[in-house]
PDB file of C-alpha atoms and ligand atoms in Angstrom:
ATOM      1  CA  MET Z 383     108.284  72.034 103.535  1.00 42.00           C
ATOM      2  CA  SER Z 384     111.100  71.273 105.978  1.00 42.00           C
ATOM      3  CA  GLN Z 385     110.480  73.123 109.204  1.00 45.00           C
ATOM      4  CA  PRO Z 386     112.834  76.077 109.595  1.00 50.00           C
ATOM      5  CA  SER Z 387     114.159  76.870 113.060  1.00 47.00           C
ATOM      6  CA  TRP Z 388     111.781  79.781 113.625  1.00 50.00           C
ATOM      7  CA  VAL Z 389     108.866  77.320 113.744  1.00 57.00           C
ATOM      8  CA  LYS Z 390     110.356  76.000 117.018  1.00 64.00           C
ATOM      9  CA  GLY Z 391     107.824  76.454 119.817  1.00 68.00           C
ATOM     10  CA  VAL Z 392     104.914  76.705 117.388  1.00 82.00           C
ATOM     11  CA  ASP Z 393     102.263  74.005 117.629  1.00 86.00           C
ATOM     12  CA  PRO Z 394     102.289  72.436 114.138  1.00 87.00           C
ATOM     13  CA  THR Z 395      98.751  71.106 114.653  1.00 91.00           C
ATOM     14  CA  LYS Z 396      97.306  74.620 114.778  1.00 94.00           C
ATOM     15  CA  VAL Z 397      96.706  76.769 111.730  1.00 95.00           C
ATOM     16  CA  SER Z 398      97.626  80.449 111.625  1.00 94.00           C
ATOM     17  CA  ALA Z 399      95.870  83.111 109.558  1.00 95.00           C
ATOM     18  CA  ALA Z 400      99.249  84.372 108.326  1.00 95.00           C
ATOM     19  CA  ARG Z 401     100.426  80.900 107.255  1.00 95.00           C
ATOM     20  CA  MET Z 402      97.099  80.072 105.591  1.00 95.00           C
ATOM     21  CA  TYR Z 403      97.327  83.303 103.611  1.00 95.00           C
ATOM     22  CA  ASP Z 404     100.877  82.373 102.629  1.00 95.00           C
ATOM     23  CA  ALA Z 405      99.730  78.880 101.592  1.00 95.00           C
ATOM     24  CA  ALA Z 406      96.932  80.351  99.461  1.00 95.00           C
ATOM     25  CA  LEU Z 407      99.494  82.629  97.786  1.00 95.00           C
ATOM     26  CA  ASP Z 408     101.642  79.575  97.031  1.00 93.00           C
ATOM     27  CA  GLY Z 409     104.325  80.749  99.450  1.00 92.00           C
ATOM     28  CA  VAL Z 410     106.814  78.536 101.288  1.00 91.00           C
ATOM     29  CA  ASN Z 411     106.265  79.754 104.869  1.00 91.00           C
ATOM     30  CA  ASN Z 412     103.424  77.456 105.869  1.00 94.00           C
ATOM     31  CA  LEU Z 413     102.834  74.054 107.425  1.00 94.00           C
ATOM     32  CA  ALA Z 414     100.884  70.967 106.327  1.00 95.00           C
ATOM     33  CA  VAL Z 415      98.019  71.934 108.622  1.00 95.00           C
ATOM     34  CA  ASP Z 416      97.650  75.308 106.851  1.00 95.00           C
ATOM     35  CA  ARG Z 417      97.741  73.752 103.390  1.00 96.00           C
ATOM     36  CA  ALA Z 418      95.102  71.210 104.455  1.00 96.00           C
ATOM     37  CA  ALA Z 419      92.847  73.989 105.771  1.00 96.00           C
ATOM     38  CA  VAL Z 420      93.222  75.971 102.540  1.00 96.00           C
ATOM     39  CA  ALA Z 421      92.468  72.833 100.510  1.00 96.00           C
ATOM     40  CA  ALA Z 422      89.359  72.163 102.619  1.00 94.00           C
ATOM     41  CA  ILE Z 423      88.085  75.710 102.065  1.00 93.00           C
ATOM     42  CA  THR Z 424      88.917  75.620  98.364  1.00 93.00           C
ATOM     43  CA  ALA Z 425      86.948  72.387  98.010  1.00 92.00           C
ATOM     44  CA  ILE Z 426      83.863  74.156  99.374  1.00 88.00           C
ATOM     45  CA  THR Z 427      84.025  77.682  97.943  1.00 86.00           C
ATOM     46  CA  PRO Z 428      85.378  78.997  94.653  1.00 81.00           C
ATOM     47  CA  TYR Z 429      85.943  82.413  96.297  1.00 84.00           C
ATOM     48  CA  TYR Z 430      88.828  81.813  98.674  1.00 89.00           C
ATOM     49  CA  LEU Z 431      91.856  81.449  96.395  1.00 92.00           C
ATOM     50  CA  PRO Z 432      91.008  84.178  93.860  1.00 92.00           C
ATOM     51  CA  THR Z 433      90.017  86.498  96.727  1.00 94.00           C
ATOM     52  CA  THR Z 434      93.290  85.940  98.564  1.00 95.00           C
ATOM     53  CA  ILE Z 435      95.374  86.439  95.432  1.00 94.00           C
ATOM     54  CA  GLU Z 436      93.399  89.563  94.501  1.00 95.00           C
ATOM     55  CA  ASN Z 437      93.786  90.959  98.030  1.00 96.00           C
ATOM     56  CA  ARG Z 438      97.560  90.853  97.604  1.00 96.00           C
ATOM     57  CA  ASN Z 439      97.246  92.433  94.146  1.00 95.00           C
ATOM     58  CA  VAL Z 440      95.046  95.227  95.536  1.00 97.00           C
ATOM     59  CA  LEU Z 441      97.590  95.887  98.317  1.00 98.00           C
ATOM     60  CA  GLN Z 442     100.281  96.316  95.670  1.00 97.00           C
ATOM     61  CA  ARG Z 443      98.125  98.614  93.521  1.00 98.00           C
ATOM     62  CA  MET Z 444      97.266 100.698  96.571  1.00 98.00           C
ATOM     63  CA  VAL Z 445     100.908 101.078  97.643  1.00 98.00           C
ATOM     64  CA  ARG Z 446     101.861 102.030  94.084  1.00 98.00           C
ATOM     65  CA  TYR Z 447      99.065 104.625  94.030  1.00 98.00           C
ATOM     66  CA  LEU Z 448     100.100 106.055  97.400  1.00 98.00           C
ATOM     67  CA  ARG Z 449     103.782 106.302  96.468  1.00 98.00           C
ATOM     68  CA  GLU Z 450     103.477 107.397  92.837  1.00 98.00           C
ATOM     69  CA  GLN Z 451     100.261 109.447  92.756  1.00 98.00           C
ATOM     70  CA  ALA Z 452      99.891 110.647  96.331  1.00 98.00           C
ATOM     71  CA  GLY Z 453     103.609 111.128  97.053  1.00 98.00           C
ATOM     72  CA  ILE Z 454     103.607 109.097 100.267  1.00 98.00           C
ATOM     73  CA  THR Z 455     107.127 108.226 101.458  1.00 98.00           C
ATOM     74  CA  GLN Z 456     106.327 106.499 104.767  1.00 98.00           C
ATOM     75  CA  PHE Z 457     103.986 103.604 105.523  1.00 98.00           C
ATOM     76  CA  LEU Z 458     102.590 102.026 108.690  1.00 98.00           C
ATOM     77  CA  ASP Z 459     101.472  98.540 107.649  1.00 98.00           C
ATOM     78  CA  ILE Z 460      99.391  96.889 110.399  1.00 98.00           C
ATOM     79  CA  GLY Z 461      98.619  93.191 109.886  1.00 98.00           C
ATOM     80  CA  ALA Z 462     101.579  93.017 107.528  1.00 98.00           C
ATOM     81  CA  GLY Z 463     101.618  89.220 107.211  1.00 96.00           C
ATOM     82  CA  LEU Z 464     104.465  86.845 106.452  1.00 94.00           C
ATOM     83  CA  PRO Z 465     106.998  88.238 104.007  1.00 89.00           C
ATOM     84  CA  THR Z 466     105.907  87.159 100.550  1.00 83.00           C
ATOM     85  CA  ARG Z 467     106.223  88.439  97.003  1.00 78.00           C
ATOM     86  CA  GLY Z 468     105.752  92.160  96.420  1.00 89.00           C
ATOM     87  CA  GLN Z 469     106.401  93.545  99.901  1.00 94.00           C
ATOM     88  CA  VAL Z 470     105.419  97.155 100.618  1.00 97.00           C
ATOM     89  CA  HIS Z 471     109.065  98.296 100.918  1.00 96.00           C
ATOM     90  CA  GLU Z 472     109.874  96.656  97.590  1.00 95.00           C
ATOM     91  CA  ILE Z 473     107.036  98.419  95.746  1.00 97.00           C
ATOM     92  CA  ALA Z 474     107.655 101.769  97.442  1.00 97.00           C
ATOM     93  CA  ASP Z 475     111.363 101.155  97.124  1.00 96.00           C
ATOM     94  CA  ASP Z 476     112.525 104.479  98.523  1.00 97.00           C
ATOM     95  CA  ALA Z 477     109.987 104.776 101.344  1.00 98.00           C
ATOM     96  CA  LYS Z 478     110.221 104.077 105.070  1.00 98.00           C
ATOM     97  CA  VAL Z 479     108.026 101.162 106.131  1.00 98.00           C
ATOM     98  CA  VAL Z 480     107.027  99.910 109.582  1.00 98.00           C
ATOM     99  CA  TYR Z 481     105.552  96.427 109.481  1.00 97.00           C
ATOM    100  CA  VAL Z 482     103.332  95.503 112.465  1.00 98.00           C
ATOM    101  CA  ASP Z 483     101.744  92.128 113.184  1.00 97.00           C
ATOM    102  CA  ASN Z 484     100.523  90.339 116.298  1.00 96.00           C
ATOM    103  CA  ASP Z 485     101.741  86.911 115.207  1.00 94.00           C
ATOM    104  CA  PRO Z 486     105.202  86.188 116.705  1.00 93.00           C
ATOM    105  CA  GLU Z 487     106.008  83.875 113.805  1.00 93.00           C
ATOM    106  CA  VAL Z 488     105.457  86.702 111.327  1.00 94.00           C
ATOM    107  CA  ILE Z 489     107.701  88.951 113.391  1.00 95.00           C
ATOM    108  CA  ALA Z 490     110.510  86.374 113.706  1.00 93.00           C
ATOM    109  CA  HIS Z 491     110.422  85.645 110.024  1.00 92.00           C
ATOM    110  CA  ALA Z 492     110.244  89.285 108.962  1.00 94.00           C
ATOM    111  CA  ARG Z 493     113.170  90.164 111.244  1.00 93.00           C
ATOM    112  CA  ALA Z 494     115.261  87.323 109.840  1.00 90.00           C
ATOM    113  CA  LEU Z 495     114.599  88.405 106.266  1.00 88.00           C
ATOM    114  CA  MET Z 496     114.739  92.159 106.633  1.00 85.00           C
ATOM    115  CA  ALA Z 497     117.404  92.664 109.297  1.00 79.00           C
ATOM    116  CA  GLY Z 498     119.687  95.454 108.210  1.00 82.00           C
ATOM    117  CA  THR Z 499     117.219  97.080 105.808  1.00 88.00           C
ATOM    118  CA  ASP Z 500     117.579 100.691 106.942  1.00 94.00           C
ATOM    119  CA  ARG Z 501     114.200 101.837 105.645  1.00 96.00           C
ATOM    120  CA  VAL Z 502     112.282  99.081 107.449  1.00 97.00           C
ATOM    121  CA  ARG Z 503     111.233  98.425 111.043  1.00 96.00           C
ATOM    122  CA  ILE Z 504     109.407  95.334 112.327  1.00 96.00           C
ATOM    123  CA  VAL Z 505     107.143  95.729 115.340  1.00 97.00           C
ATOM    124  CA  GLU Z 506     105.206  93.104 117.259  1.00 96.00           C
ATOM    125  CA  GLY Z 507     101.912  94.810 118.040  1.00 98.00           C
ATOM    126  CA  ASP Z 508      98.192  94.227 118.156  1.00 98.00           C
ATOM    127  CA  ALA Z 509      95.833  96.419 116.156  1.00 98.00           C
ATOM    128  CA  ARG Z 510      93.387  96.123 119.049  1.00 98.00           C
ATOM    129  CA  ARG Z 511      95.848  98.180 121.123  1.00 98.00           C
ATOM    130  CA  PRO Z 512      96.550 101.134 118.819  1.00 98.00           C
ATOM    131  CA  ASP Z 513      98.077 103.289 121.569  1.00 98.00           C
ATOM    132  CA  ASP Z 514     100.741 100.661 122.242  1.00 98.00           C
ATOM    133  CA  ILE Z 515     101.600 100.583 118.532  1.00 98.00           C
ATOM    134  CA  LEU Z 516     101.748 104.379 118.314  1.00 98.00           C
ATOM    135  CA  ALA Z 517     103.958 104.573 121.422  1.00 98.00           C
ATOM    136  CA  HIS Z 518     106.439 101.941 120.231  1.00 98.00           C
ATOM    137  CA  ARG Z 519     109.790 103.638 119.585  1.00 97.00           C
ATOM    138  CA  ASP Z 520     110.141 102.038 116.141  1.00 97.00           C
ATOM    139  CA  VAL Z 521     106.835 103.660 115.196  1.00 98.00           C
ATOM    140  CA  LYS Z 522     106.963 106.913 117.148  1.00 98.00           C
ATOM    141  CA  ASP Z 523     110.603 107.837 116.477  1.00 97.00           C
ATOM    142  CA  PHE Z 524     111.149 106.230 113.077  1.00 98.00           C
ATOM    143  CA  LEU Z 525     108.227 107.855 111.220  1.00 98.00           C
ATOM    144  CA  ASP Z 526     107.926 111.616 110.770  1.00 97.00           C
ATOM    145  CA  TRP Z 527     104.547 112.467 112.295  1.00 96.00           C
ATOM    146  CA  THR Z 528     104.568 115.979 110.836  1.00 95.00           C
ATOM    147  CA  SER Z 529     104.504 114.560 107.281  1.00 96.00           C
ATOM    148  CA  PRO Z 530     101.867 112.412 105.551  1.00 97.00           C
ATOM    149  CA  ILE Z 531     101.828 108.695 106.338  1.00 98.00           C
ATOM    150  CA  GLY Z 532     100.128 105.862 104.469  1.00 98.00           C
ATOM    151  CA  LEU Z 533      98.313 103.707 107.018  1.00 98.00           C
ATOM    152  CA  LEU Z 534      97.738 100.212 105.586  1.00 98.00           C
ATOM    153  CA  LEU Z 535      95.000  98.080 107.149  1.00 98.00           C
ATOM    154  CA  VAL Z 536      94.921  95.537 104.371  1.00 98.00           C
ATOM    155  CA  GLY Z 537      93.311  92.165 104.970  1.00 98.00           C
ATOM    156  CA  VAL Z 538      93.423  92.628 108.753  1.00 98.00           C
ATOM    157  CA  LEU Z 539      90.254  94.314 110.076  1.00 98.00           C
ATOM    158  CA  HIS Z 540      88.217  91.210 109.320  1.00 97.00           C
ATOM    159  CA  PHE Z 541      90.224  89.448 112.030  1.00 96.00           C
ATOM    160  CA  ILE Z 542      88.901  91.862 114.650  1.00 97.00           C
ATOM    161  CA  PRO Z 543      85.341  91.474 115.976  1.00 96.00           C
ATOM    162  CA  ASP Z 544      83.158  94.507 116.777  1.00 97.00           C
ATOM    163  CA  ASP Z 545      83.434  93.668 120.486  1.00 97.00           C
ATOM    164  CA  ASP Z 546      87.187  94.336 120.323  1.00 97.00           C
ATOM    165  CA  GLY Z 547      86.505  97.956 119.386  1.00 97.00           C
ATOM    166  CA  VAL Z 548      87.396  97.695 115.708  1.00 98.00           C
ATOM    167  CA  TYR Z 549      85.779 101.004 114.704  1.00 98.00           C
ATOM    168  CA  ASP Z 550      87.376 102.914 117.590  1.00 98.00           C
ATOM    169  CA  LEU Z 551      90.845 101.570 116.896  1.00 98.00           C
ATOM    170  CA  VAL Z 552      90.675 102.663 113.256  1.00 98.00           C
ATOM    171  CA  GLU Z 553      89.609 106.167 114.350  1.00 97.00           C
ATOM    172  CA  ARG Z 554      92.412 106.265 116.912  1.00 97.00           C
ATOM    173  CA  LEU Z 555      95.038 105.394 114.301  1.00 97.00           C
ATOM    174  CA  LYS Z 556      93.647 107.847 111.749  1.00 97.00           C
ATOM    175  CA  ALA Z 557      93.567 110.616 114.344  1.00 95.00           C
ATOM    176  CA  ALA Z 558      97.289 110.159 115.049  1.00 96.00           C
ATOM    177  CA  LEU Z 559      98.333 110.768 111.440  1.00 95.00           C
ATOM    178  CA  GLY Z 560      99.664 114.053 110.069  1.00 83.00           C
ATOM    179  CA  PRO Z 561      97.912 116.278 107.523  1.00 86.00           C
ATOM    180  CA  GLY Z 562      97.627 114.788 104.032  1.00 94.00           C
ATOM    181  CA  SER Z 563      97.777 111.208 105.322  1.00 98.00           C
ATOM    182  CA  TYR Z 564      95.859 108.298 103.815  1.00 98.00           C
ATOM    183  CA  VAL Z 565      94.308 105.059 105.055  1.00 98.00           C
ATOM    184  CA  ALA Z 566      94.132 102.048 102.729  1.00 98.00           C
ATOM    185  CA  ILE Z 567      91.771  99.232 103.672  1.00 98.00           C
ATOM    186  CA  THR Z 568      90.750  95.908 102.207  1.00 98.00           C
ATOM    187  CA  HIS Z 569      88.189  93.814 104.031  1.00 98.00           C
ATOM    188  CA  GLY Z 570      86.625  90.386 103.482  1.00 95.00           C
ATOM    189  CA  THR Z 571      82.901  90.476 102.947  1.00 93.00           C
ATOM    190  CA  THR Z 572      79.873  88.307 103.456  1.00 81.00           C
ATOM    191  CA  ASP Z 573      78.073  90.052 100.570  1.00 90.00           C
ATOM    192  CA  GLY Z 574      77.094  87.550  97.912  1.00 83.00           C
ATOM    193  CA  PHE Z 575      78.348  84.692 100.045  1.00 78.00           C
ATOM    194  CA  ASP Z 576      76.543  81.460 100.715  1.00 81.00           C
ATOM    195  CA  LEU Z 577      76.271  81.387 104.531  1.00 81.00           C
ATOM    196  CA  ALA Z 578      77.260  77.715 104.518  1.00 82.00           C
ATOM    197  CA  TRP Z 579      80.607  78.750 103.001  1.00 83.00           C
ATOM    198  CA  ASN Z 580      81.124  81.211 105.789  1.00 82.00           C
ATOM    199  CA  THR Z 581      80.576  78.534 108.399  1.00 85.00           C
ATOM    200  CA  ALA Z 582      82.904  76.153 106.571  1.00 85.00           C
ATOM    201  CA  ILE Z 583      85.633  78.788 106.358  1.00 88.00           C
ATOM    202  CA  ALA Z 584      85.237  79.712 110.026  1.00 88.00           C
ATOM    203  CA  GLN Z 585      85.634  76.034 110.985  1.00 91.00           C
ATOM    204  CA  GLN Z 586      89.022  75.864 109.266  1.00 92.00           C
ATOM    205  CA  TYR Z 587      90.283  78.817 111.323  1.00 90.00           C
ATOM    206  CA  GLU Z 588      89.065  77.351 114.612  1.00 90.00           C
ATOM    207  CA  SER Z 589      92.537  76.609 116.056  1.00 89.00           C
ATOM    208  CA  ALA Z 590      94.008  79.924 114.841  1.00 90.00           C
ATOM    209  CA  GLN Z 591      94.873  82.858 117.112  1.00 86.00           C
ATOM    210  CA  ASN Z 592      93.293  85.248 114.547  1.00 88.00           C
ATOM    211  CA  ARG Z 593      89.858  84.222 113.203  1.00 90.00           C
ATOM    212  CA  PRO Z 594      87.858  85.933 110.465  1.00 91.00           C
ATOM    213  CA  HIS Z 595      84.766  88.112 111.023  1.00 92.00           C
ATOM    214  CA  MET Z 596      83.575  89.171 107.571  1.00 92.00           C
ATOM    215  CA  ARG Z 597      81.452  92.309 107.137  1.00 95.00           C
ATOM    216  CA  SER Z 598      78.971  93.734 104.672  1.00 95.00           C
ATOM    217  CA  TYR Z 599      79.577  96.848 102.557  1.00 97.00           C
ATOM    218  CA  GLU Z 600      77.496  98.903 105.004  1.00 97.00           C
ATOM    219  CA  GLU Z 601      79.641  97.664 107.902  1.00 98.00           C
ATOM    220  CA  ILE Z 602      82.932  98.369 106.102  1.00 98.00           C
ATOM    221  CA  GLU Z 603      82.138 101.868 104.834  1.00 98.00           C
ATOM    222  CA  PRO Z 604      82.260 103.512 108.328  1.00 98.00           C
ATOM    223  CA  PHE Z 605      85.999 102.712 108.534  1.00 98.00           C
ATOM    224  CA  PHE Z 606      86.351 105.664 106.139  1.00 98.00           C
ATOM    225  CA  ALA Z 607      84.612 108.159 108.434  1.00 96.00           C
ATOM    226  CA  ASN Z 608      86.281 111.618 108.260  1.00 93.00           C
ATOM    227  CA  CYS Z 609      87.992 110.696 104.998  1.00 96.00           C
ATOM    228  CA  ASP Z 610      87.560 111.698 101.377  1.00 97.00           C
ATOM    229  CA  LEU Z 611      87.494 108.503  99.355  1.00 98.00           C
ATOM    230  CA  VAL Z 612      89.948 108.423  96.471  1.00 98.00           C
ATOM    231  CA  PRO Z 613      88.182 107.402  93.212  1.00 98.00           C
ATOM    232  CA  PRO Z 614      86.764 104.864  92.533  1.00 98.00           C
ATOM    233  CA  GLY Z 615      85.733 104.789  96.225  1.00 98.00           C
ATOM    234  CA  LEU Z 616      85.060 101.649  98.245  1.00 98.00           C
ATOM    235  CA  VAL Z 617      84.540  98.928  95.645  1.00 97.00           C
ATOM    236  CA  ASN Z 618      84.934  95.235  94.969  1.00 96.00           C
ATOM    237  CA  GLY Z 619      88.712  94.570  95.045  1.00 96.00           C
ATOM    238  CA  VAL Z 620      89.004  93.871  91.318  1.00 94.00           C
ATOM    239  CA  ARG Z 621      87.474  97.267  90.568  1.00 95.00           C
ATOM    240  CA  TRP Z 622      90.025  99.214  92.609  1.00 97.00           C
ATOM    241  CA  ARG Z 623      92.211 100.723  89.850  1.00 97.00           C
ATOM    242  CA  PRO Z 624      92.812  97.443  87.935  1.00 94.00           C
ATOM    243  CA  ASP Z 625      96.004  97.418  85.901  1.00 91.00           C
ATOM    244  CA  GLY Z 626      95.493  94.298  83.803  1.00 84.00           C
ATOM    245  CA  ASP Z 627      93.255  91.270  83.486  1.00 80.00           C
ATOM    246  CA  THR Z 628      91.186  90.673  86.609  1.00 80.00           C
ATOM    247  CA  PRO Z 629      89.027  87.786  87.727  1.00 78.00           C
ATOM    248  CA  PRO Z 630      85.216  88.217  87.644  1.00 78.00           C
ATOM    249  CA  PRO Z 631      84.080  90.399  90.590  1.00 83.00           C
ATOM    250  CA  GLU Z 632      81.552  87.763  91.631  1.00 80.00           C
ATOM    251  CA  HIS Z 633      84.497  85.511  92.605  1.00 80.00           C
ATOM    252  CA  ILE Z 634      86.142  88.149  94.801  1.00 90.00           C
ATOM    253  CA  GLY Z 635      84.970  88.499  98.386  1.00 92.00           C
ATOM    254  CA  ILE Z 636      86.776  91.706  99.361  1.00 95.00           C
ATOM    255  CA  TYR Z 637      86.093  95.403  99.241  1.00 97.00           C
ATOM    256  CA  GLY Z 638      88.904  97.902  99.043  1.00 98.00           C
ATOM    257  CA  GLY Z 639      89.308 101.645  99.244  1.00 98.00           C
ATOM    258  CA  ILE Z 640      91.706 104.449 100.105  1.00 98.00           C
ATOM    259  CA  GLY Z 641      90.620 107.470 102.127  1.00 98.00           C
ATOM    260  CA  ARG Z 642      92.459 110.781 102.390  1.00 98.00           C
ATOM    261  CA  ILE Z 643      92.100 111.838 105.987  1.00 96.00           C
ATOM    262  CA  GLN Z 644      90.322 115.170 106.218  1.00 91.00           C
ATOM    263  CA  PRO Z 645      92.237 118.096 107.727  1.00 81.00           C
ATOM    264  CA  GLY Z 646      91.509 118.766 111.354  1.00 71.00           C
ATOM    265  CA  GLN Z 647      91.015 115.111 112.274  1.00 56.00           C
ATOM    266  CA  ARG Z 648      94.160 115.045 114.348  1.00 55.00           C
TER     267      ARG Z 648
HETATM  268  C1  SAM K 958      95.534  87.975 105.522  1.00 53.45           C
HETATM  269  S1  SAM K 958      97.036  88.503 106.240  1.00 53.45           S
HETATM  270  C2  SAM K 958      97.245  90.039 105.358  1.00 53.45           C
HETATM  271  C3  SAM K 958      98.684  90.327 105.035  1.00 53.45           C
HETATM  272  C4  SAM K 958      98.918  91.600 104.212  1.00 53.45           C
HETATM  273  N1  SAM K 958      98.426  92.782 104.911  1.00 53.45           N
HETATM  274  C5  SAM K 958      98.237  91.506 102.864  1.00 53.45           C
HETATM  275  O1  SAM K 958      97.117  92.015 102.738  1.00 53.45           O
HETATM  276  O2  SAM K 958      98.790  90.910 101.936  1.00 53.45           O
HETATM  277  C6  SAM K 958      96.450  89.088 107.829  1.00 53.45           C
HETATM  278  C7  SAM K 958      97.555  89.380 108.822  1.00 53.45           C
HETATM  279  O3  SAM K 958      96.967  90.133 109.891  1.00 53.45           O
HETATM  280  C8  SAM K 958      97.539  89.696 111.109  1.00 53.45           C
HETATM  281  N2  SAM K 958      96.613  90.059 112.199  1.00 53.45           N
HETATM  282  C9  SAM K 958      95.392  89.543 112.478  1.00 53.45           C
HETATM  283  N3  SAM K 958      94.856  90.137 113.558  1.00 53.45           N
HETATM  284  C10 SAM K 958      95.754  91.076 113.967  1.00 53.45           C
HETATM  285  C11 SAM K 958      95.770  92.022 115.034  1.00 53.45           C
HETATM  286  N4  SAM K 958      94.760  92.107 115.918  1.00 53.45           N
HETATM  287  N5  SAM K 958      96.846  92.830 115.155  1.00 53.45           N
HETATM  288  C12 SAM K 958      97.897  92.744 114.292  1.00 53.45           C
HETATM  289  N6  SAM K 958      97.935  91.855 113.267  1.00 53.45           N
HETATM  290  C13 SAM K 958      96.878  91.035 113.102  1.00 53.45           C
HETATM  291  C14 SAM K 958      97.722  88.205 110.918  1.00 53.45           C
HETATM  292  O4  SAM K 958      98.694  87.680 111.806  1.00 53.45           O
HETATM  293  C15 SAM K 958      98.169  88.145 109.457  1.00 53.45           C
HETATM  294  O5  SAM K 958      99.567  88.196 109.357  1.00 53.45           O
END
């Protein structure tokens, strides 16, 4: 790909989690170093590509569920990623959406593509600092905090180690939401994984700002504390309300679930 101007200032020898994800989804917003890292992982594990593709599919099914079944008309999408096919504001095409990411490249690109879209705001913010996100004027003033909000933490919590307070930050965000709000989460897992694959994947992310920290089912479930899980609960990604042919679950290394935040959690 020819380097667009927004790549200026970015070290092209370093991978980024957002660009690698884009490369795995066959997007155009990635560099040779990202494609090489994805190819190296794909050569070692059959999980990576189908898992990445399914993660994006699960995100879309979850947003559709939240808009069409749960009636959610505003979304806070943290760890939004580079704009690629099937964006949240395109699926929920009458909803307000705030996209948050801590990668300046994602922010620059999203702003360039979505400038002037009234229903959308783009915020540079770090999930590890939830209070800063909640206090940002494009979050605080743009969303209606007296009405339900769909909080999306899709494919992002596995970039945050326990030591960075990942469980606390999720509770903090959930606690800020109005009655009837939901949290949608997908998370990469180590369950069923060959540990050698894990090491090989981690090596490919070594120069990235955001590096993966996969978790087991038992470690992911507590993110839904104080929530009622929407059926079918927290399950392998392919089993979360599939709407067509899906790959075999043994090739998919993510869990996904949506929780309705219980009243009184605010
Ligand atoms: C795998 S992509 C997921 C994109 C999108 N949510 C999806 O599921 O299709 C992960 C995104 O999370 C972002 N990210 C990682 N750690 C983050 C953090 N601490 N705060 C905000 N964003 C983060 C990365 O920059 C990247 O864009």
